[in-house]
PDB file of C-alpha atoms in Angstrom:
ATOM      1  CA  MET A 873       0.000   0.000   0.000  1.00  0.00           C
ATOM      2  CA  GLU A 874       2.821   2.426   0.858  1.00  0.00           C
ATOM      3  CA  ARG A 875       4.584   1.745  -2.445  1.00  0.00           C
ATOM      4  CA  HIS A 876       1.326   2.416  -4.285  1.00  0.00           C
ATOM      5  CA  PHE A 877       1.015   5.768  -2.475  1.00  0.00           C
ATOM      6  CA  ASP A 878       4.597   6.642  -3.424  1.00  0.00           C
ATOM      7  CA  GLN A 879       3.736   5.953  -7.064  1.00  0.00           C
ATOM      8  CA  GLU A 880       0.663   8.168  -6.819  1.00  0.00           C
ATOM      9  CA  LEU A 881       2.831  11.002  -5.488  1.00  0.00           C
ATOM     10  CA  ALA A 882       5.352  10.412  -8.281  1.00  0.00           C
ATOM     11  CA  ASP A 883       2.542  10.574 -10.857  1.00  0.00           C
ATOM     12  CA  LEU A 884       1.307  13.817  -9.312  1.00  0.00           C
ATOM     13  CA  LYS A 885       4.784  15.333  -9.573  1.00  0.00           C
ATOM     14  CA  GLU A 886       5.043  14.204 -13.201  1.00  0.00           C
ATOM     15  CA  ASN A 887       1.732  15.888 -14.030  1.00  0.00           C
ATOM     16  CA  LEU A 888       2.917  19.085 -12.347  1.00  0.00           C
ATOM     17  CA  LEU A 889       6.103  19.078 -14.381  1.00  0.00           C
ATOM     18  CA  ARG A 890       4.125  18.485 -17.559  1.00  0.00           C
ATOM     19  CA  MET A 891       1.949  21.469 -16.731  1.00  0.00           C
ATOM     20  CA  ALA A 892       5.024  23.541 -15.872  1.00  0.00           C
ATOM     21  CA  GLY A 893       6.639  22.748 -19.213  1.00  0.00           C
ATOM     22  CA  PHE A 894       3.503  23.697 -21.084  1.00  0.00           C
ATOM     23  CA  THR A 895       3.253  26.946 -19.122  1.00  0.00           C
ATOM     24  CA  GLU A 896       6.834  27.918 -19.950  1.00  0.00           C
ATOM     25  CA  GLN A 897       6.132  27.145 -23.600  1.00  0.00           C
ATOM     26  CA  SER A 898       3.024  29.357 -23.615  1.00  0.00           C
ATOM     27  CA  VAL A 899       4.930  32.318 -22.181  1.00  0.00           C
ATOM     28  CA  ALA A 900       7.783  31.859 -24.665  1.00  0.00           C
ATOM     29  CA  GLN A 901       5.372  31.659 -27.607  1.00  0.00           C
ATOM     30  CA  ALA A 902       3.430  34.743 -26.508  1.00  0.00           C
ATOM     31  CA  LEU A 903       6.637  36.775 -26.304  1.00  0.00           C
ATOM     32  CA  LYS A 904       7.849  35.425 -29.633  1.00  0.00           C
ATOM     33  CA  ALA A 905       4.523  36.453 -31.171  1.00  0.00           C
ATOM     34  CA  LEU A 906       5.031  39.951 -29.758  1.00  0.00           C
ATOM     35  CA  VAL A 907       8.636  40.416 -30.880  1.00  0.00           C
ATOM     36  CA  GLN A 908       8.178  38.825 -34.316  1.00  0.00           C
ATOM     37  CA  ARG A 909       4.705  40.345 -34.806  1.00  0.00           C
ATOM     38  CA  ASP A 910       3.357  36.863 -35.525  1.00  0.00           C
ATOM     39  CA  ASP A 911      -0.436  36.917 -35.419  1.00  0.00           C
ATOM     40  CA  SER A 912      -0.881  33.188 -35.991  1.00  0.00           C
ATOM     41  CA  LEU A 913       1.405  32.294 -33.081  1.00  0.00           C
ATOM     42  CA  ALA A 914      -0.490  34.686 -30.812  1.00  0.00           C
ATOM     43  CA  LYS A 915      -3.743  32.945 -31.716  1.00  0.00           C
ATOM     44  CA  LYS A 916      -2.154  29.552 -30.974  1.00  0.00           C
ATOM     45  CA  VAL A 917      -1.311  30.665 -27.413  1.00  0.00           C
ATOM     46  CA  ASP A 918      -4.959  31.543 -26.879  1.00  0.00           C
ATOM     47  CA  VAL A 919      -6.208  28.186 -28.188  1.00  0.00           C
ATOM     48  CA  ASP A 920      -3.622  26.154 -26.249  1.00  0.00           C
ATOM     49  CA  ASP A 921      -4.643  27.736 -22.942  1.00  0.00           C
ATOM     50  CA  ALA A 922      -7.439  25.169 -22.712  1.00  0.00           C
ATOM     51  CA  VAL A 923      -4.783  22.494 -22.111  1.00  0.00           C
ATOM     52  CA  LEU A 924      -3.527  24.313 -19.021  1.00  0.00           C
ATOM     53  CA  ASP A 925      -7.057  24.721 -17.702  1.00  0.00           C
ATOM     54  CA  LYS A 926      -7.653  20.984 -18.105  1.00  0.00           C
ATOM     55  CA  LEU A 927      -4.368  20.082 -16.404  1.00  0.00           C
ATOM     56  CA  GLU A 928      -5.164  22.298 -13.422  1.00  0.00           C
ATOM     57  CA  ILE A 929      -8.522  20.584 -12.953  1.00  0.00           C
ATOM     58  CA  GLU A 930      -6.949  17.126 -13.254  1.00  0.00           C
ATOM     59  CA  ILE A 931      -4.203  17.927 -10.733  1.00  0.00           C
ATOM     60  CA  ASP A 932      -6.619  19.460  -8.239  1.00  0.00           C
ATOM     61  CA  ASP A 933      -8.922  16.452  -8.548  1.00  0.00           C
ATOM     62  CA  ARG A 934      -6.010  14.064  -7.980  1.00  0.00           C
ATOM     63  CA  CYS A 935      -4.888  16.053  -4.923  1.00  0.00           C
ATOM     64  CA  ILE A 936      -8.354  16.066  -3.370  1.00  0.00           C
ATOM     65  CA  LYS A 937      -8.636  12.302  -3.810  1.00  0.00           C
ATOM     66  CA  LEU A 938      -5.214  11.744  -2.237  1.00  0.00           C
ATOM     67  CA  LEU A 939      -6.126  13.928   0.732  1.00  0.00           C
ATOM     68  CA  ALA A 940      -9.431  12.145   1.215  1.00  0.00           C
ATOM     69  CA  LEU A 941      -8.295   8.553   0.683  1.00  0.00           C
ATOM     70  CA  ARG A 942      -4.710   8.550   1.969  1.00  0.00           C
ATOM     71  CA  GLN A 943      -4.918  11.082   4.806  1.00  0.00           C
ATOM     72  CA  PRO A 944      -1.244  12.031   4.359  1.00  0.00           C
ATOM     73  CA  THR A 945       0.838  13.635   7.093  1.00  0.00           C
ATOM     74  CA  ALA A 946       4.015  15.743   7.386  1.00  0.00           C
ATOM     75  CA  THR A 947       6.002  16.080   4.142  1.00  0.00           C
ATOM     76  CA  ASP A 948       3.467  14.231   1.993  1.00  0.00           C
ATOM     77  CA  LEU A 949       0.695  16.535   3.185  1.00  0.00           C
ATOM     78  CA  ARG A 950       2.802  19.605   2.403  1.00  0.00           C
ATOM     79  CA  PHE A 951       3.585  18.250  -1.053  1.00  0.00           C
ATOM     80  CA  ILE A 952      -0.052  17.616  -1.952  1.00  0.00           C
ATOM     81  CA  THR A 953      -1.289  20.985  -0.702  1.00  0.00           C
ATOM     82  CA  MET A 954       1.627  22.691  -2.430  1.00  0.00           C
ATOM     83  CA  ALA A 955       0.773  20.839  -5.667  1.00  0.00           C
ATOM     84  CA  MET A 956      -2.689  22.394  -5.644  1.00  0.00           C
ATOM     85  CA  ARG A 957      -1.246  25.867  -5.115  1.00  0.00           C
ATOM     86  CA  LEU A 958       1.422  25.305  -7.751  1.00  0.00           C
ATOM     87  CA  SER A 959      -1.090  24.206 -10.379  1.00  0.00           C
ATOM     88  CA  GLY A 960      -3.102  27.354  -9.689  1.00  0.00           C
ATOM     89  CA  GLU A 961      -0.043  29.588 -10.084  1.00  0.00           C
ATOM     90  CA  LEU A 962       0.904  27.849 -13.346  1.00  0.00           C
ATOM     91  CA  GLU A 963      -2.609  28.266 -14.721  1.00  0.00           C
ATOM     92  CA  ARG A 964      -2.541  31.971 -13.890  1.00  0.00           C
ATOM     93  CA  ILE A 965       0.829  32.357 -15.605  1.00  0.00           C
ATOM     94  CA  GLY A 966      -0.816  30.771 -18.633  1.00  0.00           C
ATOM     95  CA  ASP A 967      -3.570  33.387 -18.423  1.00  0.00           C
ATOM     96  CA  GLN A 968      -0.934  36.130 -18.405  1.00  0.00           C
ATOM     97  CA  ALA A 969       0.611  34.577 -21.521  1.00  0.00           C
ATOM     98  CA  VAL A 970      -2.804  34.715 -23.216  1.00  0.00           C
ATOM     99  CA  ASN A 971      -3.131  38.385 -22.258  1.00  0.00           C
ATOM    100  CA  ILE A 972       0.283  39.108 -23.799  1.00  0.00           C
ATOM    101  CA  ALA A 973      -0.752  37.236 -26.950  1.00  0.00           C
ATOM    102  CA  HIS A 974      -3.902  39.364 -27.221  1.00  0.00           C
ATOM    103  CA  ARG A 975      -1.872  42.542 -26.906  1.00  0.00           C
ATOM    104  CA  ALA A 976       0.562  41.204 -29.522  1.00  0.00           C
ATOM    105  CA  GLU A 977      -2.341  40.792 -31.936  1.00  0.00           C
ATOM    106  CA  GLU A 978      -3.397  44.388 -31.319  1.00  0.00           C
ATOM    107  CA  LEU A 979       0.133  45.702 -31.805  1.00  0.00           C
ATOM    108  CA  THR A 980       0.646  43.931 -35.137  1.00  0.00           C
ATOM    109  CA  ARG A 981      -2.173  46.040 -36.585  1.00  0.00           C
ATOM    110  CA  GLU A 982      -0.218  49.273 -36.066  1.00  0.00           C
ATOM    111  CA  PRO A 983       3.311  50.463 -36.909  1.00  0.00           C
ATOM    112  CA  LEU A 984       6.023  49.573 -34.417  1.00  0.00           C
ATOM    113  CA  LEU A 985       6.185  52.321 -31.788  1.00  0.00           C
ATOM    114  CA  LYS A 986       9.848  51.826 -30.954  1.00  0.00           C
ATOM    115  CA  PRO A 987      12.393  49.008 -30.828  1.00  0.00           C
ATOM    116  CA  LEU A 988      11.489  46.585 -28.067  1.00  0.00           C
ATOM    117  CA  VAL A 989      14.240  46.731 -25.444  1.00  0.00           C
ATOM    118  CA  ASP A 990      12.821  46.851 -21.922  1.00  0.00           C
ATOM    119  CA  ILE A 991      10.061  44.322 -22.528  1.00  0.00           C
ATOM    120  CA  PRO A 992      12.456  41.577 -23.716  1.00  0.00           C
ATOM    121  CA  ARG A 993      14.627  42.336 -20.661  1.00  0.00           C
ATOM    122  CA  MET A 994      11.606  42.018 -18.387  1.00  0.00           C
ATOM    123  CA  ALA A 995      10.645  38.809 -20.159  1.00  0.00           C
ATOM    124  CA  GLU A 996      14.116  37.354 -19.702  1.00  0.00           C
ATOM    125  CA  HIS A 997      13.996  38.019 -15.961  1.00  0.00           C
ATOM    126  CA  ALA A 998      10.436  36.706 -15.563  1.00  0.00           C
ATOM    127  CA  GLN A 999      11.089  33.560 -17.593  1.00  0.00           C
ATOM    128  CA  GLY A1000      14.269  32.937 -15.650  1.00  0.00           C
ATOM    129  CA  MET A1001      12.341  33.213 -12.406  1.00  0.00           C
ATOM    130  CA  ILE A1002       9.788  30.650 -13.596  1.00  0.00           C
ATOM    131  CA  HIS A1003      12.496  28.256 -14.736  1.00  0.00           C
ATOM    132  CA  ASP A1004      14.560  28.533 -11.558  1.00  0.00           C
ATOM    133  CA  SER A1005      11.569  28.219  -9.235  1.00  0.00           C
ATOM    134  CA  LEU A1006      10.642  24.994 -11.030  1.00  0.00           C
ATOM    135  CA  ASP A1007      14.235  23.777 -10.844  1.00  0.00           C
ATOM    136  CA  ALA A1008      14.110  24.443  -7.096  1.00  0.00           C
ATOM    137  CA  PHE A1009      11.052  22.208  -6.965  1.00  0.00           C
ATOM    138  CA  VAL A1010      12.520  19.378  -9.043  1.00  0.00           C
ATOM    139  CA  TYR A1011      15.926  19.319  -7.363  1.00  0.00           C
ATOM    140  CA  ALA A1012      14.820  20.207  -3.818  1.00  0.00           C
ATOM    141  CA  LYS A1013      16.749  23.493  -3.671  1.00  0.00           C
ATOM    142  CA  PRO A1014      14.995  25.910  -1.291  1.00  0.00           C
ATOM    143  CA  ASN A1015      18.017  28.229  -1.409  1.00  0.00           C
ATOM    144  CA  LEU A1016      17.517  28.654  -5.157  1.00  0.00           C
ATOM    145  CA  ALA A1017      13.862  29.437  -4.470  1.00  0.00           C
ATOM    146  CA  ARG A1018      14.936  32.171  -2.046  1.00  0.00           C
ATOM    147  CA  GLU A1019      17.141  33.691  -4.763  1.00  0.00           C
ATOM    148  CA  VAL A1020      14.167  33.764  -7.134  1.00  0.00           C
ATOM    149  CA  ILE A1021      12.145  35.729  -4.582  1.00  0.00           C
ATOM    150  CA  LYS A1022      14.842  38.402  -4.369  1.00  0.00           C
ATOM    151  CA  ARG A1023      14.870  38.860  -8.169  1.00  0.00           C
ATOM    152  CA  ASP A1024      11.248  40.015  -8.310  1.00  0.00           C
ATOM    153  CA  GLU A1025      12.293  43.599  -7.574  1.00  0.00           C
ATOM    154  CA  LYS A1026      14.266  43.754 -10.860  1.00  0.00           C
ATOM    155  CA  VAL A1027      11.100  43.099 -12.843  1.00  0.00           C
ATOM    156  CA  ASP A1028       9.166  45.650 -10.792  1.00  0.00           C
ATOM    157  CA  LEU A1029      11.852  48.254 -11.478  1.00  0.00           C
ATOM    158  CA  LEU A1030      11.825  47.636 -15.241  1.00  0.00           C
ATOM    159  CA  ASN A1031       8.028  47.838 -15.239  1.00  0.00           C
ATOM    160  CA  ARG A1032       8.113  51.239 -13.542  1.00  0.00           C
ATOM    161  CA  GLN A1033      10.784  52.525 -15.922  1.00  0.00           C
ATOM    162  CA  LEU A1034       8.826  51.417 -18.974  1.00  0.00           C
ATOM    163  CA  HIS A1035       5.617  52.898 -17.599  1.00  0.00           C
ATOM    164  CA  ARG A1036       7.284  56.296 -17.198  1.00  0.00           C
ATOM    165  CA  GLU A1037       8.740  56.164 -20.712  1.00  0.00           C
ATOM    166  CA  LEU A1038       5.452  55.195 -22.335  1.00  0.00           C
ATOM    167  CA  THR A1039       3.590  57.878 -20.384  1.00  0.00           C
ATOM    168  CA  SER A1040       5.973  60.436 -21.894  1.00  0.00           C
ATOM    169  CA  PHE A1041       5.274  59.057 -25.379  1.00  0.00           C
ATOM    170  CA  MET A1042       1.518  59.498 -24.875  1.00  0.00           C
ATOM    171  CA  ILE A1043       1.883  63.052 -23.592  1.00  0.00           C
ATOM    172  CA  GLU A1044       4.099  64.066 -26.510  1.00  0.00           C
ATOM    173  CA  ASP A1045       2.015  62.350 -29.200  1.00  0.00           C
ATOM    174  CA  PRO A1046      -1.598  61.289 -28.537  1.00  0.00           C
ATOM    175  CA  HIS A1047      -1.496  59.116 -31.676  1.00  0.00           C
ATOM    176  CA  THR A1048       0.689  56.665 -29.735  1.00  0.00           C
ATOM    177  CA  ILE A1049      -1.795  56.128 -26.912  1.00  0.00           C
ATOM    178  CA  THR A1050      -3.249  52.829 -28.122  1.00  0.00           C
ATOM    179  CA  ARG A1051       0.172  51.291 -28.752  1.00  0.00           C
ATOM    180  CA  CYS A1052       1.537  52.598 -25.453  1.00  0.00           C
ATOM    181  CA  LEU A1053      -1.385  51.178 -23.494  1.00  0.00           C
ATOM    182  CA  ASN A1054      -0.920  47.788 -25.150  1.00  0.00           C
ATOM    183  CA  LEU A1055       2.779  47.788 -24.284  1.00  0.00           C
ATOM    184  CA  MET A1056       1.969  48.824 -20.712  1.00  0.00           C
ATOM    185  CA  SER A1057      -0.398  45.873 -20.541  1.00  0.00           C
ATOM    186  CA  VAL A1058       2.339  43.520 -21.741  1.00  0.00           C
ATOM    187  CA  ALA A1059       4.709  44.876 -19.099  1.00  0.00           C
ATOM    188  CA  HIS A1060       2.042  44.537 -16.416  1.00  0.00           C
ATOM    189  CA  ASN A1061       1.456  40.911 -17.370  1.00  0.00           C
ATOM    190  CA  LEU A1062       5.180  40.188 -17.225  1.00  0.00           C
ATOM    191  CA  GLU A1063       5.282  41.774 -13.776  1.00  0.00           C
ATOM    192  CA  ARG A1064       2.408  39.507 -12.734  1.00  0.00           C
ATOM    193  CA  ILE A1065       4.219  36.461 -14.147  1.00  0.00           C
ATOM    194  CA  ALA A1066       7.206  37.333 -11.966  1.00  0.00           C
ATOM    195  CA  ASP A1067       4.839  37.621  -8.974  1.00  0.00           C
ATOM    196  CA  HIS A1068       3.474  34.137  -9.667  1.00  0.00           C
ATOM    197  CA  ALA A1069       7.015  32.782  -9.967  1.00  0.00           C
ATOM    198  CA  THR A1070       7.727  34.369  -6.576  1.00  0.00           C
ATOM    199  CA  ASN A1071       4.657  32.665  -5.122  1.00  0.00           C
ATOM    200  CA  ILE A1072       5.866  29.329  -6.479  1.00  0.00           C
ATOM    201  CA  ALA A1073       9.301  29.919  -4.940  1.00  0.00           C
ATOM    202  CA  GLU A1074       7.704  30.667  -1.560  1.00  0.00           C
ATOM    203  CA  ASP A1075       5.755  27.411  -1.816  1.00  0.00           C
ATOM    204  CA  ILE A1076       8.969  25.519  -2.571  1.00  0.00           C
ATOM    205  CA  VAL A1077      10.593  26.889   0.588  1.00  0.00           C
ATOM    206  CA  TYR A1078       7.531  25.774   2.535  1.00  0.00           C
ATOM    207  CA  LEU A1079       7.635  22.325   0.921  1.00  0.00           C
ATOM    208  CA  TYR A1080      11.268  21.587   1.755  1.00  0.00           C
ATOM    209  CA  GLU A1081      11.755  23.587   4.959  1.00  0.00           C
ATOM    210  CA  GLY A1082       8.274  23.611   6.458  1.00  0.00           C
ATOM    211  CA  ARG A1083       8.489  27.403   6.839  1.00  0.00           C
ATOM    212  CA  ASP A1084       5.876  29.816   5.521  1.00  0.00           C
ATOM    213  CA  ILE A1085       7.835  32.866   4.357  1.00  0.00           C
ATOM    214  CA  ARG A1086       5.026  34.686   2.590  1.00  0.00           C
ATOM    215  CA  HIS A1087       4.799  38.405   3.409  1.00  0.00           C
ATOM    216  CA  GLN A1088       8.338  38.375   4.778  1.00  0.00           C
ATOM    217  CA  ASN A1089      11.188  40.467   3.445  1.00  0.00           C
ATOM    218  CA  GLU A1090      13.511  37.573   2.688  1.00  0.00           C
TER     219      GLU A1090
END
């Protein structure tokens, strides 16, 4: 019976990693659609989001059944509850990717406002945070998770800088307002992605150390 439970936990982890990989792919494709002005790729991100929604439901259902039937304790209980939170964070990152894809579609209909510099930098930081938080999960590295949490401020700073720059564009030339607002939306969604990666990292610390560090300046 214990070996069967171990296999169920292993299957749950595998499903989480599958969802994580799909989430990373969605974010990468949304940003590629933005940079390359690829309308068809942006539409694909929107359509593929249904896969993430389905995976979240499947993982949550599996977790609820494990909690009800196995009555886990200690580390196993933390892992199952964390799995439910993690699937929710991944699904929300997928939603942010869809939002970026929608803005990419809007931006392809108008001339390029300016070369994209800050947004790709924000994207690099945010994607790195997702990747490293998931690595911390896979390889049981709470210290790496703590490093991810500290990097969130870099994305916040770039978001504020870009917001100020785009506000200046709109003041100087009202014809740029629509494009500026779309780019602000992209930046906001990247900032939210970094927040979700931070939440995942906090969950990883809780999983491996049993410490809840949310709302702490660590």
